Coordinates of C-alpha atoms in Angstrom, one line a residue:
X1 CA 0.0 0.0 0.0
X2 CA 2.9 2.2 0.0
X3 CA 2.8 3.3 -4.1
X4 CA -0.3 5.6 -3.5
X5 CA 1.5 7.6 -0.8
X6 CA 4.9 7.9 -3.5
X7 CA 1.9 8.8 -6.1
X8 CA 0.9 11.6 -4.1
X9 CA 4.4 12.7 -3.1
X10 CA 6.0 12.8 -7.0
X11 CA 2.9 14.7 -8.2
X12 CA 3.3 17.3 -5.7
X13 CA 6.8 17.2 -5.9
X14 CA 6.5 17.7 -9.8
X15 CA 4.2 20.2 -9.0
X16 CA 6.3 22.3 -6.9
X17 CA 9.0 22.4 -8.9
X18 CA 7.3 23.5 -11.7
X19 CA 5.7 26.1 -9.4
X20 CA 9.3 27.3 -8.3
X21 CA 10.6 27.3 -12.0
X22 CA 7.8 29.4 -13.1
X23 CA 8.4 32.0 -10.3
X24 CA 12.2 32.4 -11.1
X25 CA 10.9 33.1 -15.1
X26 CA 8.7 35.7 -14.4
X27 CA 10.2 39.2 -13.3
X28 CA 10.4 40.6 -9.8
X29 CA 7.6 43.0 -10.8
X30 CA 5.0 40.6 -11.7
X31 CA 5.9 38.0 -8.7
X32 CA 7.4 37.7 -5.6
X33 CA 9.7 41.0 -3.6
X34 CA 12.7 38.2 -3.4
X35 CA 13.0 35.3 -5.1
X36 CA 12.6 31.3 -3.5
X37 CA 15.9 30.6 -1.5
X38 CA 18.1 28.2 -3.7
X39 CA 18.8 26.0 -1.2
X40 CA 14.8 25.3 -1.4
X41 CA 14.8 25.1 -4.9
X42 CA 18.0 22.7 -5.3
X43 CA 16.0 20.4 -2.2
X44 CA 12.6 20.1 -4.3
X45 CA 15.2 19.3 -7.8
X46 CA 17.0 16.1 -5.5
X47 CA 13.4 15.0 -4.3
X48 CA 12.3 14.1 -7.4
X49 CA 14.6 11.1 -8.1
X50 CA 14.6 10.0 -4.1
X51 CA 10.6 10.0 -4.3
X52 CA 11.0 7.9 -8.0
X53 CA 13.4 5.1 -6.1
X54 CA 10.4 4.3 -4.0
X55 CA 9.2 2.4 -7.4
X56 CA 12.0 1.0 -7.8
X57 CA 13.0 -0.3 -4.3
X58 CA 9.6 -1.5 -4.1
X59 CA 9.8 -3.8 -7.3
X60 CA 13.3 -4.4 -6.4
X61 CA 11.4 -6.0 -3.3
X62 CA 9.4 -8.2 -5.7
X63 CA 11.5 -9.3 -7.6
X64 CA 13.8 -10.7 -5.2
X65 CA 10.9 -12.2 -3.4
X66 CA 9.6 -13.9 -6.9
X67 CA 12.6 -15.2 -8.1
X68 CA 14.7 -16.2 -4.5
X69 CA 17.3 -13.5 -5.4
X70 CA 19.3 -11.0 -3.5
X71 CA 17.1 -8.0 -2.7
X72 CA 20.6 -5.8 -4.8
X73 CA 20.0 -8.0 -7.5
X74 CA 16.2 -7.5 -7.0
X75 CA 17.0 -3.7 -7.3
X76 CA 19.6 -4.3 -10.8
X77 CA 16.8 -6.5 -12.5
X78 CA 14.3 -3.3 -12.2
X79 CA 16.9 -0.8 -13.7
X80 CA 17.4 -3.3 -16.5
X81 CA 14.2 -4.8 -17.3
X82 CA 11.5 -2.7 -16.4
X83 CA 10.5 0.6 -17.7
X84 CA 10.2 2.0 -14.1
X85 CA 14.3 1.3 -13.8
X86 CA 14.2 3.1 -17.2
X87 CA 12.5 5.9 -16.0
X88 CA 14.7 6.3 -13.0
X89 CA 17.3 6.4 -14.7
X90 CA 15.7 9.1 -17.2
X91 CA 15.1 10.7 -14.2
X92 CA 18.4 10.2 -12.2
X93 CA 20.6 12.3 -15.0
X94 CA 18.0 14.9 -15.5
X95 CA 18.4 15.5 -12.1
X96 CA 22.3 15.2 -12.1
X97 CA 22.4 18.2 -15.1
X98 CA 19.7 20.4 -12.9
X99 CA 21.7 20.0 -9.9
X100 CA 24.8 21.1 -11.8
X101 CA 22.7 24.0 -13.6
X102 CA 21.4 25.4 -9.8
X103 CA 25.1 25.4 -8.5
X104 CA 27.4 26.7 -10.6
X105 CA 25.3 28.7 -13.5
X106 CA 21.7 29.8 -11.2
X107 CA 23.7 32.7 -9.9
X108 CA 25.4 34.0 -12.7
X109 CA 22.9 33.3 -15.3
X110 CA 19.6 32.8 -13.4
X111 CA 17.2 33.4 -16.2
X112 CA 19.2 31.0 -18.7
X113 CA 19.4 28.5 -15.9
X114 CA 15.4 28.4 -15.4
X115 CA 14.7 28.1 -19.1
X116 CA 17.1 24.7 -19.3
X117 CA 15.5 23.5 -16.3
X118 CA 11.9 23.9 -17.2
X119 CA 12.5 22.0 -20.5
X120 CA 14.3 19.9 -18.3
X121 CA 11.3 19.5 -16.1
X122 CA 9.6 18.4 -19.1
X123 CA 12.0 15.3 -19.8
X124 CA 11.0 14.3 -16.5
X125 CA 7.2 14.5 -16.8
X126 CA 7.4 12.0 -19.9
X127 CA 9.7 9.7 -18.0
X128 CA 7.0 9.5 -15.8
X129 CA 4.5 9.0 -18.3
X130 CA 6.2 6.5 -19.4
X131 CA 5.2 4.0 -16.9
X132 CA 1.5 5.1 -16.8
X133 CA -1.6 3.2 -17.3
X134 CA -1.9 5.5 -20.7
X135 CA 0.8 4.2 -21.9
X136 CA 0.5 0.4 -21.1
X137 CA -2.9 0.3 -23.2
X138 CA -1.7 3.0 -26.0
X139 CA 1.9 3.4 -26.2
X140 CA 3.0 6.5 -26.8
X141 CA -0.1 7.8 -27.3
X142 CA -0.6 7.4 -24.0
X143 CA 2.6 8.7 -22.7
X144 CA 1.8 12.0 -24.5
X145 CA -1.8 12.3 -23.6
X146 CA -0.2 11.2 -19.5
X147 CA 2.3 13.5 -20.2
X148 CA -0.1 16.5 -21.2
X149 CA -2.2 15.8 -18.3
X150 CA 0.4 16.1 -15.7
X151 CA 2.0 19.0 -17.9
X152 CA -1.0 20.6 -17.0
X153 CA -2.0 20.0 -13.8
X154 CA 2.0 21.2 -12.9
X155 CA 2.1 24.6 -14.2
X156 CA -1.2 25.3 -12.8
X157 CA -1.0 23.8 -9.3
X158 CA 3.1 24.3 -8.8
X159 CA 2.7 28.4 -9.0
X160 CA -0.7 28.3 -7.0
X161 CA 1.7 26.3 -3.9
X162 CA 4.1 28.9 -4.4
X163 CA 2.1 31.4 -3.9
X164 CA -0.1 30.1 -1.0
X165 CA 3.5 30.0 0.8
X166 CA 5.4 33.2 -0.3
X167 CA 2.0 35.4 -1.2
X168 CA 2.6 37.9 2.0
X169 CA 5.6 38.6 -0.9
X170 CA 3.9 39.6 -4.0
X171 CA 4.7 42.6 -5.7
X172 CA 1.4 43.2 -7.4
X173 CA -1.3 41.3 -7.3
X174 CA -2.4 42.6 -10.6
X175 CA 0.3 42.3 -12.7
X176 CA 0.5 38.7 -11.0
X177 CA -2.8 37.6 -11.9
X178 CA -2.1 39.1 -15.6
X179 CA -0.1 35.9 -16.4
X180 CA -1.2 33.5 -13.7
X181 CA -4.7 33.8 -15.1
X182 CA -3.6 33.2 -18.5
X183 CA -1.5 30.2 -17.7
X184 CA -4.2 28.8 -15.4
X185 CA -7.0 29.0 -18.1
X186 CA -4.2 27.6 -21.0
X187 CA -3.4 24.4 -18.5
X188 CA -7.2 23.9 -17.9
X189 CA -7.9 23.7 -21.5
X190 CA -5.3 21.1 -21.8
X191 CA -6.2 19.5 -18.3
X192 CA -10.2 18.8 -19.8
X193 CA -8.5 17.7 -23.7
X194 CA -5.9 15.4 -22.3
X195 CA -8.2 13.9 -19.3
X196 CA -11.4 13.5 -22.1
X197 CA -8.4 11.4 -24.4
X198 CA -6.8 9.4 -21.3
X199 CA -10.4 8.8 -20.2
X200 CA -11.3 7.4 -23.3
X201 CA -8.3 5.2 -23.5
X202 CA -8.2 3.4 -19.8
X203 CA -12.3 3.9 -18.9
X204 CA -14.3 4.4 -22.0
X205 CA -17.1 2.5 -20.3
X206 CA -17.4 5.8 -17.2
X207 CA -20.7 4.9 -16.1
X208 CA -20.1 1.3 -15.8
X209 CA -16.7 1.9 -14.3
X210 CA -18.5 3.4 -11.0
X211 CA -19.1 -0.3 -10.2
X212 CA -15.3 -0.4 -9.3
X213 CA -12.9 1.0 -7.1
X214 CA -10.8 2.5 -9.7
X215 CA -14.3 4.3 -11.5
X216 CA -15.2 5.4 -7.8
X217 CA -11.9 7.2 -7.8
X218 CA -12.3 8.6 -10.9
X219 CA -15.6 10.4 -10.6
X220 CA -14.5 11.9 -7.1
X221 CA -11.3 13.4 -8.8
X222 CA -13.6 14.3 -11.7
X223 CA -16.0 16.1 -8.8
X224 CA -12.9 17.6 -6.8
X225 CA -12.5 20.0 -9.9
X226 CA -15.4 22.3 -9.7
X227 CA -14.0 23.3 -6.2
X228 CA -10.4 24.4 -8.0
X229 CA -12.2 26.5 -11.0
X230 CA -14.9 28.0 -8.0
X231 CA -11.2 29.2 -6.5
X232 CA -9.8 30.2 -9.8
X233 CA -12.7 32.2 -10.1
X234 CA -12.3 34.0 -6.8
X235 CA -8.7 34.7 -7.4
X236 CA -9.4 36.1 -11.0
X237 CA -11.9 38.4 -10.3
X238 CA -10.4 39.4 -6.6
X239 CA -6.7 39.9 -8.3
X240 CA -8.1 41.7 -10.3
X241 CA -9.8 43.9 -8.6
X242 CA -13.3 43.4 -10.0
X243 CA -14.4 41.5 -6.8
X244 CA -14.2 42.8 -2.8
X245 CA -11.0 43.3 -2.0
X246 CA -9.3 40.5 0.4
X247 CA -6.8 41.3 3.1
X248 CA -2.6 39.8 2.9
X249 CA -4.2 37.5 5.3
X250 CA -7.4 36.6 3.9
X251 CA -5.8 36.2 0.5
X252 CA -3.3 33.4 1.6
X253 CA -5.8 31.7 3.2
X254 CA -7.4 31.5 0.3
X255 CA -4.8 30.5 -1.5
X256 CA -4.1 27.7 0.6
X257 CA -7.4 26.8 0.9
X258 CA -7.0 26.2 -2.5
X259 CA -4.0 23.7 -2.6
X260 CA -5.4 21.5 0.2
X261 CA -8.4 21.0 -2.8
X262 CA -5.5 20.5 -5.2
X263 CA -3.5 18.0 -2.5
X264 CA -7.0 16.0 -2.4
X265 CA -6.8 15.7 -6.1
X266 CA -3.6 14.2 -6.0
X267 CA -4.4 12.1 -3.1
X268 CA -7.3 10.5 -4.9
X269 CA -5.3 10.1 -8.4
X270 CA -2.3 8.4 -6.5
X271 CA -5.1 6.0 -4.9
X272 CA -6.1 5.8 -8.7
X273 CA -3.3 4.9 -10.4
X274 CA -3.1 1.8 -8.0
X275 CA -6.1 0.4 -9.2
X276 CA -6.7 -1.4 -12.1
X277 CA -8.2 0.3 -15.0
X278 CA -11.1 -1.4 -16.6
X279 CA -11.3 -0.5 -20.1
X280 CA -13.7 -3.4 -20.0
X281 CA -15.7 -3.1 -17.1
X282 CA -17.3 -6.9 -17.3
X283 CA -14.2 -8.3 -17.9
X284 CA -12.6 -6.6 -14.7
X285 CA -15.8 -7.9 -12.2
X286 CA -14.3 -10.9 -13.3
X287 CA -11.2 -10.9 -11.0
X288 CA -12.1 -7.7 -8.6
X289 CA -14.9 -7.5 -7.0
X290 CA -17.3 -4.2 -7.0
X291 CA -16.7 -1.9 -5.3
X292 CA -19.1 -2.4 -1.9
X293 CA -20.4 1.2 -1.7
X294 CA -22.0 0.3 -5.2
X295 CA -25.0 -1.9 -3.9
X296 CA -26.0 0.7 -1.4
X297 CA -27.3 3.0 -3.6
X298 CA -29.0 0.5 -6.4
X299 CA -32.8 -0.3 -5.4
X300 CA -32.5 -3.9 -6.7
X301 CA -29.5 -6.0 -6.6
X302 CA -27.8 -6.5 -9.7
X303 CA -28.1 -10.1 -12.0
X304 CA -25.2 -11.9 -13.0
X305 CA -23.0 -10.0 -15.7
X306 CA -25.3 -7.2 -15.1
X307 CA -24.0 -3.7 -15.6
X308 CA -25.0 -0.7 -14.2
X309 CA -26.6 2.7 -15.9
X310 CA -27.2 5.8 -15.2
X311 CA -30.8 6.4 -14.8
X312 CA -32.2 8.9 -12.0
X313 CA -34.7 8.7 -10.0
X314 CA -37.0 11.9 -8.5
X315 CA -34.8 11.9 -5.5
X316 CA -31.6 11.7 -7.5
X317 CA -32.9 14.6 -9.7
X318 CA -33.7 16.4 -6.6
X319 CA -30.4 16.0 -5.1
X320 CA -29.0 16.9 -8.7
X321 CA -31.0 20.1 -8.6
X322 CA -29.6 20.9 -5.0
X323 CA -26.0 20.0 -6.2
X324 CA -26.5 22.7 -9.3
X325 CA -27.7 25.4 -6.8
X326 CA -24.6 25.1 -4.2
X327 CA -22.3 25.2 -7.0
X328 CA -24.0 28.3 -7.9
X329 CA -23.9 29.6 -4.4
X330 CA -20.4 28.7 -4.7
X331 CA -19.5 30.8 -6.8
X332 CA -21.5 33.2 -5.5
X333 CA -19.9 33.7 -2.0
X334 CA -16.6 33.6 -4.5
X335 CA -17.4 36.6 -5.6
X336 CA -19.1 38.7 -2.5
X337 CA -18.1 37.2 0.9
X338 CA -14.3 37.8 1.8
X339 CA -14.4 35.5 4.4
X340 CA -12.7 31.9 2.6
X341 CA -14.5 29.5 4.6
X342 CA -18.2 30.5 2.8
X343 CA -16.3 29.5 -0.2
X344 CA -15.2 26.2 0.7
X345 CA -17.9 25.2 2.8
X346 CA -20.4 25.5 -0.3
X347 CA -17.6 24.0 -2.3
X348 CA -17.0 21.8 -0.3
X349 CA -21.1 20.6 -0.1
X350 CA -21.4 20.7 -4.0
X351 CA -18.8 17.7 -3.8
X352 CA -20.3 15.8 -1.5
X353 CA -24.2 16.2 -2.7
X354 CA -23.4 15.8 -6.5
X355 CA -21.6 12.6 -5.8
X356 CA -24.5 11.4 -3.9
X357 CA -26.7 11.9 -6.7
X358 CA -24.9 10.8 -9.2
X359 CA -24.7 7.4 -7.3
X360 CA -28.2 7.9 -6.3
X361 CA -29.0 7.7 -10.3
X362 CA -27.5 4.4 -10.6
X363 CA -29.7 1.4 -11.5
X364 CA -30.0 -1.7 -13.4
X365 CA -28.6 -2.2 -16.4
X366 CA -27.2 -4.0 -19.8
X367 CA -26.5 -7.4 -19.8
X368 CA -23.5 -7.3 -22.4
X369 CA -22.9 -11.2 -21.7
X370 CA -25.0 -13.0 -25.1
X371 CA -26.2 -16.0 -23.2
X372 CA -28.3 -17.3 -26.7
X373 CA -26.8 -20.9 -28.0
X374 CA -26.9 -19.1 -31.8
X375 CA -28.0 -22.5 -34.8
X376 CA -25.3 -21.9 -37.1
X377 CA -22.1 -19.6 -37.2
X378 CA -23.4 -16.9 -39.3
X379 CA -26.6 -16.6 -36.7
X380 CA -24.1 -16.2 -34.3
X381 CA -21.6 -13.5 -36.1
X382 CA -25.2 -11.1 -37.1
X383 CA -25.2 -10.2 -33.6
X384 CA -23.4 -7.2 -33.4
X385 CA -23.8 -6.3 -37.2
X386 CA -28.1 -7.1 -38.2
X387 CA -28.0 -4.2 -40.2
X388 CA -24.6 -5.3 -42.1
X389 CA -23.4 -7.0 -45.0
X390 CA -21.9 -9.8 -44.1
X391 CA -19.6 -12.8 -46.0
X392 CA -18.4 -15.5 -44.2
X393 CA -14.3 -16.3 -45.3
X394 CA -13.3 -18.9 -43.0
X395 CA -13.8 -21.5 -40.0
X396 CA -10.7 -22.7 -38.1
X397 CA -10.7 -25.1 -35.2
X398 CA -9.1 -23.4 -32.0
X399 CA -9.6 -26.3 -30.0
X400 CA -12.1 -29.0 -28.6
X401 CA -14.3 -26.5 -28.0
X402 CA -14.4 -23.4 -29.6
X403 CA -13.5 -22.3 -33.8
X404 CA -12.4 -18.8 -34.9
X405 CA -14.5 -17.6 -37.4
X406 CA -13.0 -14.9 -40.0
X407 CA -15.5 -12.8 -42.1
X408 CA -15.9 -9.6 -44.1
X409 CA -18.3 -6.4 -42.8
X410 CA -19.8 -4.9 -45.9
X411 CA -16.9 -5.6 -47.8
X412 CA -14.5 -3.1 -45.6
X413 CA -13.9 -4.5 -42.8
X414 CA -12.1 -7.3 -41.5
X415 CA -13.3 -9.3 -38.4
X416 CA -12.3 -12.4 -36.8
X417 CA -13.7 -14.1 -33.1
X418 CA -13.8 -17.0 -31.2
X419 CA -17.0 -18.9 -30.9
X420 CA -17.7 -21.2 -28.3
X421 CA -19.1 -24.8 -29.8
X422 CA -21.7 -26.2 -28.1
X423 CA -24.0 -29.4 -28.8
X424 CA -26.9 -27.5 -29.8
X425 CA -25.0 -24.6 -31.7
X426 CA -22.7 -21.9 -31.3
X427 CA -22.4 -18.7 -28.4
X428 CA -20.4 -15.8 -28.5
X429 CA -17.6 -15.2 -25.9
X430 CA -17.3 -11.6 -23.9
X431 CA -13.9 -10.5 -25.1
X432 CA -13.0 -12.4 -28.2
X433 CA -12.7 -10.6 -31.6
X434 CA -10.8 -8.7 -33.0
X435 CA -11.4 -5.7 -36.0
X436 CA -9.6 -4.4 -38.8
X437 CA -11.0 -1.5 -40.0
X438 CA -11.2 -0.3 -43.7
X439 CA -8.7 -3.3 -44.4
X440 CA -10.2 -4.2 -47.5
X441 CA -10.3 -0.7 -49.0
X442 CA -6.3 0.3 -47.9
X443 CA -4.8 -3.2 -48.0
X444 CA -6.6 -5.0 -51.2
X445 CA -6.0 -8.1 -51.4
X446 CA -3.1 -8.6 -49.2
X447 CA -3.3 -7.2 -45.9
X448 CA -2.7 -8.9 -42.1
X449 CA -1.9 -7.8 -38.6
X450 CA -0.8 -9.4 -34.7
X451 CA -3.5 -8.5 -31.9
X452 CA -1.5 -8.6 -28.2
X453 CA -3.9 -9.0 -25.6
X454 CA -3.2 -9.1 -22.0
X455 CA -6.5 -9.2 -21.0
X456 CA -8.7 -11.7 -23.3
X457 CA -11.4 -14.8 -23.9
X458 CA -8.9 -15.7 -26.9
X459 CA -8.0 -18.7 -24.2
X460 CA -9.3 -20.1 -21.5
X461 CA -6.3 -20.7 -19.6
X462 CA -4.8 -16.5 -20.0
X463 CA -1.2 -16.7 -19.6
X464 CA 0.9 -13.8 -19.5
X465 CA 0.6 -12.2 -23.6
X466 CA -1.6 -13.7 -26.3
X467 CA -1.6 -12.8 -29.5
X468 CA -3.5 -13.1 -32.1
X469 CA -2.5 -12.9 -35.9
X470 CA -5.1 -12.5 -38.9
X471 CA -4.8 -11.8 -41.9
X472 CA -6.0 -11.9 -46.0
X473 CA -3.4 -13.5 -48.7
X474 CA -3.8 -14.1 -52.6
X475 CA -4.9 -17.1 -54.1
X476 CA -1.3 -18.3 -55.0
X477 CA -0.4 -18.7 -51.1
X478 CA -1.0 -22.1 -48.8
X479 CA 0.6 -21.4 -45.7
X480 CA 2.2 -18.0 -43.9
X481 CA 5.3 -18.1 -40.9
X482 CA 4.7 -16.0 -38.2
X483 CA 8.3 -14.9 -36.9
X484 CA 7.9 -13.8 -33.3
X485 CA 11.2 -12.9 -31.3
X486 CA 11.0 -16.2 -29.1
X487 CA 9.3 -18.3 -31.4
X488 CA 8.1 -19.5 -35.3
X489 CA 5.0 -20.8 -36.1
X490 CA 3.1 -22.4 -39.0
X491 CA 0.1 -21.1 -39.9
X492 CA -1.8 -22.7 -42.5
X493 CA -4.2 -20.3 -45.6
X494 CA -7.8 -21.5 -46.0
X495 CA -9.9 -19.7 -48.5
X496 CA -7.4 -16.6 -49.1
X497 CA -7.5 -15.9 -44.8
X498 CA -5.6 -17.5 -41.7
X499 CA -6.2 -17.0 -37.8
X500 CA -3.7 -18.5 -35.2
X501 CA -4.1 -17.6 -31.3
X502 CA -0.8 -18.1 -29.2
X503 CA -0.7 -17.5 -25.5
X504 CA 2.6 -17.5 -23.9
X505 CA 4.1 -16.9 -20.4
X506 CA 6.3 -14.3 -21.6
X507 CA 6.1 -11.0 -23.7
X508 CA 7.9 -10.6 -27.3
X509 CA 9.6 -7.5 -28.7
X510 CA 7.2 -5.7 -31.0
X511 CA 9.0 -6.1 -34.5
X512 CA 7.7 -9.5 -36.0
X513 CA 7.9 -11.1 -39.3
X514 CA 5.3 -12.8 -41.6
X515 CA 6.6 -14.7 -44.1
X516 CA 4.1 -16.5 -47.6
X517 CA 4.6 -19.8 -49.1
X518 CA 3.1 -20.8 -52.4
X519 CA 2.2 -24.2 -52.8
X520 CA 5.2 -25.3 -54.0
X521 CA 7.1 -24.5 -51.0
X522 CA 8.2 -21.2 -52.7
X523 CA 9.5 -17.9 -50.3
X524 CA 6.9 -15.7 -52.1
X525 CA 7.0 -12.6 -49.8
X526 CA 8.8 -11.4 -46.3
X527 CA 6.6 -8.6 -44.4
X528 CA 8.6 -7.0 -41.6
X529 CA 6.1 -5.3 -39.1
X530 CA 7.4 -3.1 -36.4
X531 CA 4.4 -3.2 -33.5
X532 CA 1.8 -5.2 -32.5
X533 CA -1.6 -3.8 -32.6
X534 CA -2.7 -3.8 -29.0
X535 CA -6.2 -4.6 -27.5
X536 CA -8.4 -5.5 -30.5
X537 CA -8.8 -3.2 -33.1
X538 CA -6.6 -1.9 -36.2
X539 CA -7.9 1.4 -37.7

């Protein structure tokens, strides 16, 4: 349990420093009388790294536990083998060039020095991301959408800490808000792009995701932000000087009434990324259970495989209605009562009464399990496509009990799933097909593709990978090699198309090989492929 606590610590580290780097850019009439000691500065630059280790010693820990080694060679085997050692050591040398920067060039060139070290900053925001749920589902689409995100929520936050310490010190409260504002509304925008993109990568199902603890999490960070824009709000139009005027005092404790929102935003997204994403909820309930505040606000317990949805109820709509009017009262007392704790008391109540209805709206839902024993294979296939063309290309046996059945949607797409025989007919699994979009009108005739899956009904018995190749040949070839890093296999063409399945207990290196035969046992073609497409669908 010790990862959510080293969550919370690098964020606000990261945030700190970006706070303190921000405040040595901007000139001494637009921030602070005197600059952030540098011995402060230089402490919060060597946290970052110490903070990181915790990863590292921790899987360091595991290791030597799993494999009955030294808890040193524990340590060496994370440096080398997983992409948290990698990140460290990203890390480690950014830090060793920032150090060097704050003692020997921060007093002669300070200006210079905080430029480097901002973009500096930056290197280790993406070594972060690196090791992020984003980028474990998308690669580095996810590193850059994580990498955004935290971007953001840095340069927003790290000044606002800054300032809640150091305020009593501001020149001008004016000509402070004239670029805090702008740099506060510029990271929201990204905040709200990058959060909608990473939430549509590790929770697209968000309603259905409040049946675990990781969607629970998610919807109370999601909550937590309406009391960080009601305190933007003050603080833009009190800075200002639009709104009543606040004392030194009053001002700081604003300020800092602010960051202990922003330190229970970080609290609850270090909880988060310890949890397990569900990018399919009903796959998840599978291996964690839901999340026991859940049946306490559904009037009828749910069925097996049974989903949740969000449909209120008059109280819920009530509640909602009450939750609207706080949050305007809110932002009301923002505005007219100096006195902070009006503020954050209706803020504070909007949180906790929009929650509740939202829960509150929670009822019965889908049932996205297809229970129906189909008569024939292309019964079964229609499901998900009655108003589609469809051609049936190919059966092949998986195993005793189940085929994979390749076919063509409306003549564009490529599909191909795993079908569960029975003795009266055929049913679909949960999580077992996989899609290749527009294949037939960008690859012609000769297209194919690997599918990794960690998480899949591919198998019944998951192992750690499993990968799943497909793909469409001409007529001319009988049988296609799949060249993996650890292993060859032989897959053999039926009707133009070929589907193999491998699950392994270990994980291959992205570039793989496919290579055609003709039926004379002739190399027709080699086709080098440098990634596998991951989780289920080629676009």
């Amino acid at each position: 349990m010790i990862e959510p606590f080293i969550n919370g610590a690098l964020y606000s580290v990261l945030a700190l420093l970006a706070g303190l780097i921000v405040m040595e850019l901007v000139p001494i009439s637009r921030g602070l009388k005197q600059k952030v000691p540098a011995k402060i500065v230089l402490g919060v630059i060597i946290l970052v790294p110490v903070v990181y280790s915790g990863y590292v010693l921790q899987l360091g820990v595991t290791y030597a536990n799993f494999f009955s080694i030294s808890f040193f060679e524990g340590v060496l085997t994370a440096l080398n083998d997983h992409v948290l050692g990698k990140s460290f050591l990203i890390i480690g040398s950014i830090t060793i060039v920032m150090v060097l920067l704050q003692l020997f060039l921060k007093s002669k060139f300070p200006l210079f020095t905080a430029l480097i070290q901002l973009v500096l900053l930056l290197g280790h925001i993406v070594a972060v991301s690196l090791s992020s749920h984003s980028a474990s589902l998308t690669d580095m689409q996810g590193v850059l959408s994580n990498a955004i995100h935290v971007t953001a929520m840095a340069f927003w936050t790290g000044p606002l800490f800054v300032v809640s310490v150091y305020g009593k010190q501001l020149v001008n409260e004016k000509t402070f808000h004239q670029w805090f504002s702008a740099v506060a509304v510029f990271c929201l925008l990204l905040l709200g792009t990058s959060g909608i993109v990473m939430m549509g990568e590790i929770a697209p199902e968000y309603v259905h995701s409040w049946m675990l603890t990781y969607g629970q999490l998610l919807l109370i960070k999601n909550i937590l932000i309406a009391p960080l824009l009601v305190f933007g709000f003050r603080h833009l139009i009190h800075l200002s000087g639009k709104g009543k005027a606040l004392t030194v005092a009053e001002r700081q404790r604003s300020f800092r009434t602010e960051s202990i929102f922003v330190l229970l935003v970080f609290i609850v997204t270090a909880w988060l990324t310890e949890t397990e994403p569900p990018h399919n909820v009903l796959r998840t309930l599978q291996f964690e259970p839901m999340n026991p505040i859940v049946p306490f606000f559904l009037s009828e317990p749910l069925i097996e495989n049974q989903l949740i949805t969000f449909a209120p109820s008059i109280g819920a709509i009530l509640l909602l209605v009450a939750s609207g009017l706080l949050l305007l009262f809110a932002v009301f007392a923002a505005w007219w009562f100096r006195r902070t704790w009006v503020t954050a008391a209706a803020s504070a109540s909007f949180v906790v009464v929009f929650y509740l209805a939202l829960m509150s709206g929670s009822a019965p839902g889908e049932i996205p399990v297809n229970l129906t024993v189909h008569d024939s294979v292309e019964e079964a296939i229609q499901v998900r496509y009655e108003e589609d063309e469809l051609e049936l290309l190919a059966t092949v046996e998986l195993d005793e009990d189940s085929i994979g059945v390749i076919y063509a949607v409306n003549e564009r797409h490529l599909v191909a799933e795993r079908l569960l025989v029975e003795a009266d007919g055929y049913r679909k699994y949960l999580d077992a097909e996989v899609e290749m979009e527009n294949a037939f009108l960008t690859g012609g005739e000769q297209f194919m593709d690997t599918f990794m899956f960690l998480e899949n009904d591919w198998v019944d018995q998951e192992k750690i990978s499993t990968y799943v190749s497909v793909g469409v040949v001409p007529e001319s070839i009988e049988r296609v090699e799949l060249v993996f890093s650890e292993e060859t296999i032989d897959v053999p063409v039926t009707n133009g198309v070929f589907l193999n399945v491998l699950s392994v207990n270990q994980t291959f290196a992205e570039e793989h090989q496919y290579r055609l035969y003709d039926q004379n046992e002739n190399l027709v073609q080699e086709i080098d492929k440098r990634q596998f497409v991951h989780e289920g669908h080629a676009h």
